Short mmCIF file of C-alpha atoms and ligand atoms in Angstrom, two decimals:
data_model
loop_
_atom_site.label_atom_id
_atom_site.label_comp_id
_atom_site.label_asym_id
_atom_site.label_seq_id
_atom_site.Cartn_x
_atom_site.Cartn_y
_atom_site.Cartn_z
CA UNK E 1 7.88 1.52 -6.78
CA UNK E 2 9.29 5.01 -7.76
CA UNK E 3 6.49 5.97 -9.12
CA UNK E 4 4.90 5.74 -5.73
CA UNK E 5 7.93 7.68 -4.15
CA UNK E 6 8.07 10.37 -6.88
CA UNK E 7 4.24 10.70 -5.77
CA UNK E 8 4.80 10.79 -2.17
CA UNK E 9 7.28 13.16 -2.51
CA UNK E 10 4.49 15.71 -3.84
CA UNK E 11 3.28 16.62 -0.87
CA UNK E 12 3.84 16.30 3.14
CA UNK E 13 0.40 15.19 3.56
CA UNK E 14 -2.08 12.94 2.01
CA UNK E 15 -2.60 13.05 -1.96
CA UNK E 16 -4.67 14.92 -3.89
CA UNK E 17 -8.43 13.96 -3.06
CA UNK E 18 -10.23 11.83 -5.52
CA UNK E 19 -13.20 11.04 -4.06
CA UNK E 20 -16.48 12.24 -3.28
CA UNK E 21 -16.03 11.11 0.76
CA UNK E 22 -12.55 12.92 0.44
CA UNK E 23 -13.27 16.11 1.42
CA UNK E 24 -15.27 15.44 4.50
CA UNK E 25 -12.53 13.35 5.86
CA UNK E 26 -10.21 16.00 4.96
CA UNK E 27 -11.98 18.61 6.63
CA UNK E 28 -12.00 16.51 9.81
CA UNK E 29 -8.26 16.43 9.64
CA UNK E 30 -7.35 19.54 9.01
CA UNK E 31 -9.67 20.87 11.65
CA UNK E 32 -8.44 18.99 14.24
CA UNK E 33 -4.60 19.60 12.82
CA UNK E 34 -4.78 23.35 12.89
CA UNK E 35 -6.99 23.32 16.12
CA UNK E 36 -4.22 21.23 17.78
CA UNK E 37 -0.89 23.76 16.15
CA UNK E 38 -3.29 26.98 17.96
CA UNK E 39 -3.24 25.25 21.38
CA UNK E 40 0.13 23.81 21.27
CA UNK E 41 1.36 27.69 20.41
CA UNK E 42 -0.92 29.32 22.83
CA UNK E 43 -0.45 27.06 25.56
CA UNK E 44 3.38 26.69 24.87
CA UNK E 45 3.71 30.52 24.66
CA UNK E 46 1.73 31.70 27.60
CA UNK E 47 3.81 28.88 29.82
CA UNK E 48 7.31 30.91 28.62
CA UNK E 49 5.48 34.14 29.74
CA UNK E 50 4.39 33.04 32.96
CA UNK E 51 7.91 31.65 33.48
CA UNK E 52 8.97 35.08 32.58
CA UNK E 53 6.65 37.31 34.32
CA UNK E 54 6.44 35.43 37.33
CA UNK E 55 10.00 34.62 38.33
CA UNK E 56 11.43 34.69 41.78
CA UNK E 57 13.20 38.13 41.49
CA UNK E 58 14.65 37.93 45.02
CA UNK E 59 15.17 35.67 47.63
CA UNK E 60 12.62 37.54 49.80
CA UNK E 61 9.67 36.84 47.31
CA UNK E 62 7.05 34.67 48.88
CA UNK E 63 5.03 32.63 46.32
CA UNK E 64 1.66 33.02 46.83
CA UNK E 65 -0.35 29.58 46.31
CA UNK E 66 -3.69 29.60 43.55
CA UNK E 67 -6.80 29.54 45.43
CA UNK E 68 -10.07 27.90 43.76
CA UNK E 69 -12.08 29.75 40.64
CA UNK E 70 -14.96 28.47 39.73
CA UNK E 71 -14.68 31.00 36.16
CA UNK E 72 -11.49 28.85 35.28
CA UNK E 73 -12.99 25.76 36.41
CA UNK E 74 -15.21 25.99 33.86
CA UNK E 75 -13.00 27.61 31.65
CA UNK E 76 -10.86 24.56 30.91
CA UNK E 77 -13.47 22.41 30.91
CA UNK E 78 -16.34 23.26 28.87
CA UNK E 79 -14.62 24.53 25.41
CA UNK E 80 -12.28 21.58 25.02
CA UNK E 81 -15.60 19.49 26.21
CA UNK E 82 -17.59 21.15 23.14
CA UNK E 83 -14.54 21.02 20.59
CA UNK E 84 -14.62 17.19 21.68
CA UNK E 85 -17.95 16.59 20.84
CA UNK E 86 -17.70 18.70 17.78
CA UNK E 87 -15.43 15.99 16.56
CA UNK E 88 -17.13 12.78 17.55
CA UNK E 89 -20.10 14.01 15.97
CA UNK E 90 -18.24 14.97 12.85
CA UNK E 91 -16.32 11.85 12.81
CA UNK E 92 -19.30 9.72 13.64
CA UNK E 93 -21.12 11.19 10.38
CA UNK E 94 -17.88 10.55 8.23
CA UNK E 95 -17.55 7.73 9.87
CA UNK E 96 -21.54 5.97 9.50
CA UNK E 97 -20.90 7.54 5.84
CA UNK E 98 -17.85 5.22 4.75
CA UNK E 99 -20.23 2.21 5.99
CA UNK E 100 -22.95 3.13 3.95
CA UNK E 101 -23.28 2.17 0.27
CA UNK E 102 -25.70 4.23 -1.10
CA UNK E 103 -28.29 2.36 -2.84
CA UNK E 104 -27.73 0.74 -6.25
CA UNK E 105 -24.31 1.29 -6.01
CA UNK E 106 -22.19 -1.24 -8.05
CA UNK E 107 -20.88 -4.14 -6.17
CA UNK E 108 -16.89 -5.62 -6.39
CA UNK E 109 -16.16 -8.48 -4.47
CA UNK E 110 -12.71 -8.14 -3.24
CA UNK E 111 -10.22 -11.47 -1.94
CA UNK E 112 -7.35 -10.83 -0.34
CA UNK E 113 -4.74 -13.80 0.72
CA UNK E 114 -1.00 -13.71 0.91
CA UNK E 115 -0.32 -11.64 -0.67
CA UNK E 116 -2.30 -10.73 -3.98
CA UNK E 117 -5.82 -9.21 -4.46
CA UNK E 118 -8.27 -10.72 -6.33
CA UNK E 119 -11.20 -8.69 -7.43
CA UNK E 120 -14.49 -9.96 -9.08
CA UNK E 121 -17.24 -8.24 -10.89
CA UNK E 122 -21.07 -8.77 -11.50
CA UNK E 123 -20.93 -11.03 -13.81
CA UNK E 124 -18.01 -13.11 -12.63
CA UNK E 125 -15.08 -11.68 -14.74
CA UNK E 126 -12.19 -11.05 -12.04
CA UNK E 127 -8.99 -9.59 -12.23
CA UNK E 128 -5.84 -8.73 -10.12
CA UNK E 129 -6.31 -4.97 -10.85
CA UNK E 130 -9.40 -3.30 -9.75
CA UNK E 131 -11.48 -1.16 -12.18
CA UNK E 132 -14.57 1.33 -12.00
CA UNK E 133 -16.51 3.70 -13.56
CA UNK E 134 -15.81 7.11 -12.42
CA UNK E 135 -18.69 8.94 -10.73
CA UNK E 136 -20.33 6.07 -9.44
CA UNK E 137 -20.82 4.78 -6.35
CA UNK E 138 -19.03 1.33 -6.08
CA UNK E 139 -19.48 -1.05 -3.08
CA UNK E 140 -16.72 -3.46 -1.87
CA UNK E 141 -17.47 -6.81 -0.34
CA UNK E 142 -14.19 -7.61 1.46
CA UNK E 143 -13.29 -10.97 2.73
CA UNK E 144 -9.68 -12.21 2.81
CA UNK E 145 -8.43 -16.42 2.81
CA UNK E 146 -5.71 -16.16 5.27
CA UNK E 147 -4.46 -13.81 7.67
CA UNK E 148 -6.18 -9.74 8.15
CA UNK E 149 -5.08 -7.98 5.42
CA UNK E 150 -6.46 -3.95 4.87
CA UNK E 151 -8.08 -2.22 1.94
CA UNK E 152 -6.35 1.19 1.46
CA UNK E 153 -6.02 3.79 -1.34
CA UNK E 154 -5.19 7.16 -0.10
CA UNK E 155 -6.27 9.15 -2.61
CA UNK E 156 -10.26 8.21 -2.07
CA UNK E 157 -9.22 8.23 1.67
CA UNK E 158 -10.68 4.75 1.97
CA UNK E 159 -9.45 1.86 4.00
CA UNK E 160 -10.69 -1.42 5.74
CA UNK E 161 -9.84 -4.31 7.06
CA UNK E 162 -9.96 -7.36 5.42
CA UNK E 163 -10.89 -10.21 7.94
CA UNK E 164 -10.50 -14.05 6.84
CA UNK E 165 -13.84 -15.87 7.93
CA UNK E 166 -15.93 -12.88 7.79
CA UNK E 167 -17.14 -10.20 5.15
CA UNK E 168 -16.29 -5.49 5.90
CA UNK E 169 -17.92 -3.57 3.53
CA UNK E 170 -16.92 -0.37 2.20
CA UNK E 171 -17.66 2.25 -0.38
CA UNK E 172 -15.94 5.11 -2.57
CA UNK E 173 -17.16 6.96 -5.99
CA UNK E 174 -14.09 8.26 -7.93
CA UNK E 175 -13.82 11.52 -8.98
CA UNK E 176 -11.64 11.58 -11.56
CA UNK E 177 -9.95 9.46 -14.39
CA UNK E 178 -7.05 7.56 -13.55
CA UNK E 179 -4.59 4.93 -12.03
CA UNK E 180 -4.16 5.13 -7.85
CA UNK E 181 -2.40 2.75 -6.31
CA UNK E 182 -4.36 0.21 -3.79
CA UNK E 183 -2.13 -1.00 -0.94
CA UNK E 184 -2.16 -3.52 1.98
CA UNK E 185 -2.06 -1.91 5.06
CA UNK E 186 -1.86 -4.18 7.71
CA UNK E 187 1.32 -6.08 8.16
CA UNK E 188 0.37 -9.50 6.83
CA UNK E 189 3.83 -11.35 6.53
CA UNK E 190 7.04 -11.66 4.67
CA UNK E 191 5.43 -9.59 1.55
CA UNK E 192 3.17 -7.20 2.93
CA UNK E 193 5.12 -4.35 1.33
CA UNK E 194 4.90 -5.82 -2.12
CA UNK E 195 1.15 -6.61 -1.49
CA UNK E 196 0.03 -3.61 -3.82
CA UNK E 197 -1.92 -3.31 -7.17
CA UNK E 198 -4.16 -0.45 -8.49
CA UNK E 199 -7.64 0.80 -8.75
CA UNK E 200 -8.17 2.11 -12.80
CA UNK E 201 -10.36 4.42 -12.40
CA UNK E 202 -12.03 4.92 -15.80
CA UNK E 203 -15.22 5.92 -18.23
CA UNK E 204 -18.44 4.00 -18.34
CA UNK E 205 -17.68 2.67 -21.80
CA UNK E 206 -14.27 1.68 -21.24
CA UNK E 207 -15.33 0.38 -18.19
CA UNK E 208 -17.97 -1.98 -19.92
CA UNK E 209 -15.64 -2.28 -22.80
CA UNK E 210 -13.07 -3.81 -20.18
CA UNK E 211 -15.27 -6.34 -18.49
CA UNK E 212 -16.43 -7.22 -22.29
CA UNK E 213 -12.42 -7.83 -22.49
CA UNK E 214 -12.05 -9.28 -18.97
CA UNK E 215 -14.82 -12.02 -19.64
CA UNK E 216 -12.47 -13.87 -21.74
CA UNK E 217 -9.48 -11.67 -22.19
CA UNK E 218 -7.55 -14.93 -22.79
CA UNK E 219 -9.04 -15.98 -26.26
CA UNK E 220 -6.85 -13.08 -28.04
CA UNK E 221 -3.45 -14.53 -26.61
CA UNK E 222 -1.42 -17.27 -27.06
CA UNK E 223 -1.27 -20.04 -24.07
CA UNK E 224 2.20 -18.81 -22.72
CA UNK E 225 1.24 -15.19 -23.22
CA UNK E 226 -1.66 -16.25 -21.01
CA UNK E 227 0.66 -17.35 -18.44
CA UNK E 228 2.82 -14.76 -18.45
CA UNK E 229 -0.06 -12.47 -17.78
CA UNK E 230 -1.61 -14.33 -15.17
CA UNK E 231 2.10 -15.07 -13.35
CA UNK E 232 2.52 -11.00 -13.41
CA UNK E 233 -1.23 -10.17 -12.42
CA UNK E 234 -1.89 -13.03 -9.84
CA UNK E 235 0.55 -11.95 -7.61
CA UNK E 236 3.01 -15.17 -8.51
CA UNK E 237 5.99 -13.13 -9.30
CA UNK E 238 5.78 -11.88 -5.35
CA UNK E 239 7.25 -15.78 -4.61
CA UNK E 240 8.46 -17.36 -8.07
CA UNK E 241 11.11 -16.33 -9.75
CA UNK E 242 11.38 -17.85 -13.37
CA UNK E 243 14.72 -17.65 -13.81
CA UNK E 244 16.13 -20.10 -11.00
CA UNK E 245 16.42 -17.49 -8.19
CA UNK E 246 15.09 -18.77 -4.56
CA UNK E 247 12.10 -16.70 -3.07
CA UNK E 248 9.43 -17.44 -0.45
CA UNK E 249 7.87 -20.08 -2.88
CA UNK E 250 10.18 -22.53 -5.48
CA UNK E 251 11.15 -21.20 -8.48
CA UNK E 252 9.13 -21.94 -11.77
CA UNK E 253 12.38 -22.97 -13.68
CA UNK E 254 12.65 -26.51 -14.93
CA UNK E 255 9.81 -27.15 -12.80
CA UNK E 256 7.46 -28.84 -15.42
CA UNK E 257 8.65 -32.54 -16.05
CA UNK E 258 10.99 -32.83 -12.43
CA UNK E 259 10.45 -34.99 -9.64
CA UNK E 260 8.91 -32.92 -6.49
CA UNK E 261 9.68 -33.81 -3.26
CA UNK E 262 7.34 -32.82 -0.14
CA UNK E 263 7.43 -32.54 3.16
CA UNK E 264 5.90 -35.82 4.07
CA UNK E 265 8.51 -37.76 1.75
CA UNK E 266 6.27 -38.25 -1.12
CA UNK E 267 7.34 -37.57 -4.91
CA UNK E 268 4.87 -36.80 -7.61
CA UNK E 269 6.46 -35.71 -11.36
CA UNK E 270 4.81 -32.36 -12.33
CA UNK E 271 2.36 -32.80 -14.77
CA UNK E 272 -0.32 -30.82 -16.24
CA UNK E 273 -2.46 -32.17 -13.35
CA UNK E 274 0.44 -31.43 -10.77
CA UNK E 275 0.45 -27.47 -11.48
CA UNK E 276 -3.66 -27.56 -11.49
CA UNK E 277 -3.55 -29.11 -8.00
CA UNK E 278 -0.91 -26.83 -6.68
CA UNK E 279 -2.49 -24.06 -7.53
CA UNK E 280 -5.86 -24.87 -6.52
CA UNK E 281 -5.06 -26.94 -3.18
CA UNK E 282 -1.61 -25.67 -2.99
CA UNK E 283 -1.94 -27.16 0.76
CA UNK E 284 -2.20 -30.50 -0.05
CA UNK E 285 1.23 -31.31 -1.13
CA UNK E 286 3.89 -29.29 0.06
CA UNK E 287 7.01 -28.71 -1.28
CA UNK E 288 10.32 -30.01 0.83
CA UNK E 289 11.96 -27.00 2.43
CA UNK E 290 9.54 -24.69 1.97
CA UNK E 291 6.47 -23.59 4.23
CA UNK E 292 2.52 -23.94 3.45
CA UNK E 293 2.17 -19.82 2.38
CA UNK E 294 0.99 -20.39 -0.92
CA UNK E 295 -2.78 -19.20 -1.21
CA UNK E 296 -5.64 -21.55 -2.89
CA UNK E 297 -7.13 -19.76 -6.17
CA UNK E 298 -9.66 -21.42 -5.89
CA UNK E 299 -12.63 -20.24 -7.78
CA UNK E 300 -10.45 -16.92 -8.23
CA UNK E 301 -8.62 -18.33 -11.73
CA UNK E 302 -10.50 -19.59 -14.89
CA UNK E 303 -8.97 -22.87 -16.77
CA UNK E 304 -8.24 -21.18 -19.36
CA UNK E 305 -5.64 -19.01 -17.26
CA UNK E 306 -4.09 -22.32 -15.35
CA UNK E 307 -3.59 -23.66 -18.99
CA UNK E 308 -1.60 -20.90 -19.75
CA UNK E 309 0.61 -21.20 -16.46
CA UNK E 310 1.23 -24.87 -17.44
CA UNK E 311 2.01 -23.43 -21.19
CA UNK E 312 4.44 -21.29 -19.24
CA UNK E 313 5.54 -23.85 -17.09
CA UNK E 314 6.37 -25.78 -20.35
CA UNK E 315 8.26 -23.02 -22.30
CA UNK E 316 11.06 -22.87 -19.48
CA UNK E 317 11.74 -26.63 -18.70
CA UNK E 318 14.46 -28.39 -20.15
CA UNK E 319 12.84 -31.22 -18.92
CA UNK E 320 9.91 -31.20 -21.33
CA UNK E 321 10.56 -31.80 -24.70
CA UNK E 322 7.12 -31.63 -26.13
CA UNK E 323 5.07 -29.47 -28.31
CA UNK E 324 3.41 -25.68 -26.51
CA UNK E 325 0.38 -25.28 -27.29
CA UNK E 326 0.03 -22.07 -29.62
CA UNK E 327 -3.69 -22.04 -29.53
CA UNK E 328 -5.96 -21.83 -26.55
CA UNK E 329 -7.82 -25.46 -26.59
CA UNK E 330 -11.99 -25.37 -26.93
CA UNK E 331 -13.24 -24.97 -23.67
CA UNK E 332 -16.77 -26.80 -23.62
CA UNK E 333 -18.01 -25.73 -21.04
CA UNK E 334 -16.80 -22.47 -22.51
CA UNK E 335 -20.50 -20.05 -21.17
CA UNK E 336 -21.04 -21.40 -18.15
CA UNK E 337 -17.50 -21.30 -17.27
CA UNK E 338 -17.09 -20.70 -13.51
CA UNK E 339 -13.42 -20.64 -12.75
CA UNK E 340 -13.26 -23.33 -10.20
CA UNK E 341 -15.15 -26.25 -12.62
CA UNK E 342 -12.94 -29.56 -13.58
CA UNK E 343 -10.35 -29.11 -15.46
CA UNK E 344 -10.98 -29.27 -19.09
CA UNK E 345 -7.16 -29.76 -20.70
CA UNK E 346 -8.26 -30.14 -23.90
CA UNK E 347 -6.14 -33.18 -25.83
CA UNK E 348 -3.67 -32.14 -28.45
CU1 LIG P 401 -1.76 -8.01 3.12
CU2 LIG P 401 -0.31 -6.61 4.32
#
């Protein structure tokens, strides 16, 4: 958070431009910003001469009313009438430009929901940051699984609305290596302003190097590390606190092992199967006193990742006393794993 103020504080405008549409749209805006500041001075300052020059000087003076002029008519009417249509047509361009992938660009599918973004890549490794290659065109497939959220990262000057129920496209090609930060920008609830992650913006070989990584980033760590990752990444800490404070959703605390009440009465203890269910149909049982916000992941998390939650789960519960895993259980269905499959908790 302050390094997005310290970054802001850089400059009165937008930040530095870092992407090949950039300069267009800045163009545009400074054009119609400085064109603006010369009327508003003109305008303003011949209106204080006028006032000045043509004062009532004595009581005798007898205005004399305008009478028509075809020469100022016209005068008023046709340059702002060009400068107009100067800017729709340079707009329009910009504007047909942002919808425009250009072809063979590479594709990101982008989720939003309340209030986390999930982004998935070609080969179905997803992630809550998003990453490209830098100098190449990459086209976003936008959908969101609640409420309109918007796509926005000032520094490639891109932003769109994500719209549940349908799919916006966009496009950008970075310009330059680095971390930007990706924000929400249409008020979507309680969280909005927390609803920000970041684009990495990075090589070709680090890039492929990453999704290499991202394909099954969880095989390196330990089942609570796992968790930890996916509880800071996923968006959970936004509603659960782990150490007993109240937020938007319950508290992870001494979750695993209690008795959960919801809001039609029922009680289920939370098992290994409880988590998996409330985090993929987090709609179907709903926790007493609190309201049906929390977002389905649904075909957005891999097992392996909801094993580590429940590993997490585990490690602060007083009210397990079992064994944690330490090792990540054989997944068999381990290549053609596609996120939302049954759940394969592998015995101990
Ligand atoms: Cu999502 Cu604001």
């Amino acid at each position: 958070m302050l390094a997005i103020l310290a970054q802001a504080e850089k400059t009165l405008f937008l930040p530095p431009a870092r992407s090949t549409m950039a300069g267009a749209h800045d163009g545009l805006y400074n054009f119609v910003l400085w064109m603006s500041v010369f009327w508003l001075v003109l305008i303003a300052g011949l209106l204080v001469y006028f006032v000045i020059k043509y004062r009532r000087k004595s009581p005798h003076d007898k205005p004399v009313g305008p009478t028509h002029s075809t020469a100022i008519e016209l005068g008023w009417t046709l340059p702002p009438l060009i400068l107009v249509m100067i800017i729709f047509v340079w707009g329009f361009r910009g504007f047909m430009n942002m919808n425009q992938a250009p072809n063979g660009a590479y594709q990101v599918l982008v989720s939003a929901s309340k209030w986390n973004w999930a982004f998935t890549y070609g080969g179905g490794e997803n992630d809550g940051t998003l990453h490209v290659p830098v100098n190449t065109p990459i086209s976003l497939v936008l959908t969101s699984t609640d409420v309109i959220h918007s796509f926005y990262v000032p520094e490639f000057r891109v932003k769109k609305d994500v719209v549940p129920g349908r799919y916006n496209k966009t496009w950008f090609q970075a310009t330059e290596v680095g971390e930007y930060n990706l924000f929400c920008a249409e008020y979507c609830g309680q969280q909005h302003s927390q609803m920000i992650t970041k684009v990495v913006v990075e090589s070709q070989e680090d890039f492929d190097a990453y999704l290499e990584v991202r394909g099954r980033w969880w095989k390196t760590e330990k089942p609570v590390d796992v968790g930890k990752t996916v509880y800071k990444d996923r968006g959970c800490a936004q509603c659960h606190s782990l150490d007993g404070t109240a937020g938007t959703g319950p508290t992870w605390k001494n979750i695993f092992g209690d008795e959960r009440k919801f809001v039609d009465g029922s009680t289920r203890i939370a098992d290994e199967n409880y988590i998996r269910d409330s985090i993929l149909n987090p709609g179907n049982e709903v926790l007493e006193g609190y309201d049906n916000v929390m977002p389905t992941f649904q075909g957005q998390i891999k097992d392996p990742e909801i094993t580590g939650v429940i590993e997490l789960l585990k490690s602060i519960s007083t009210k397990y006393d079992g064994k944690i895993l330490g090792e990540m259980p054989a997944d068999p269905g381990d290549e053609a794993d596609g996120g939302s499959g049954d759940g394969t908790q592998a015995q101990e």
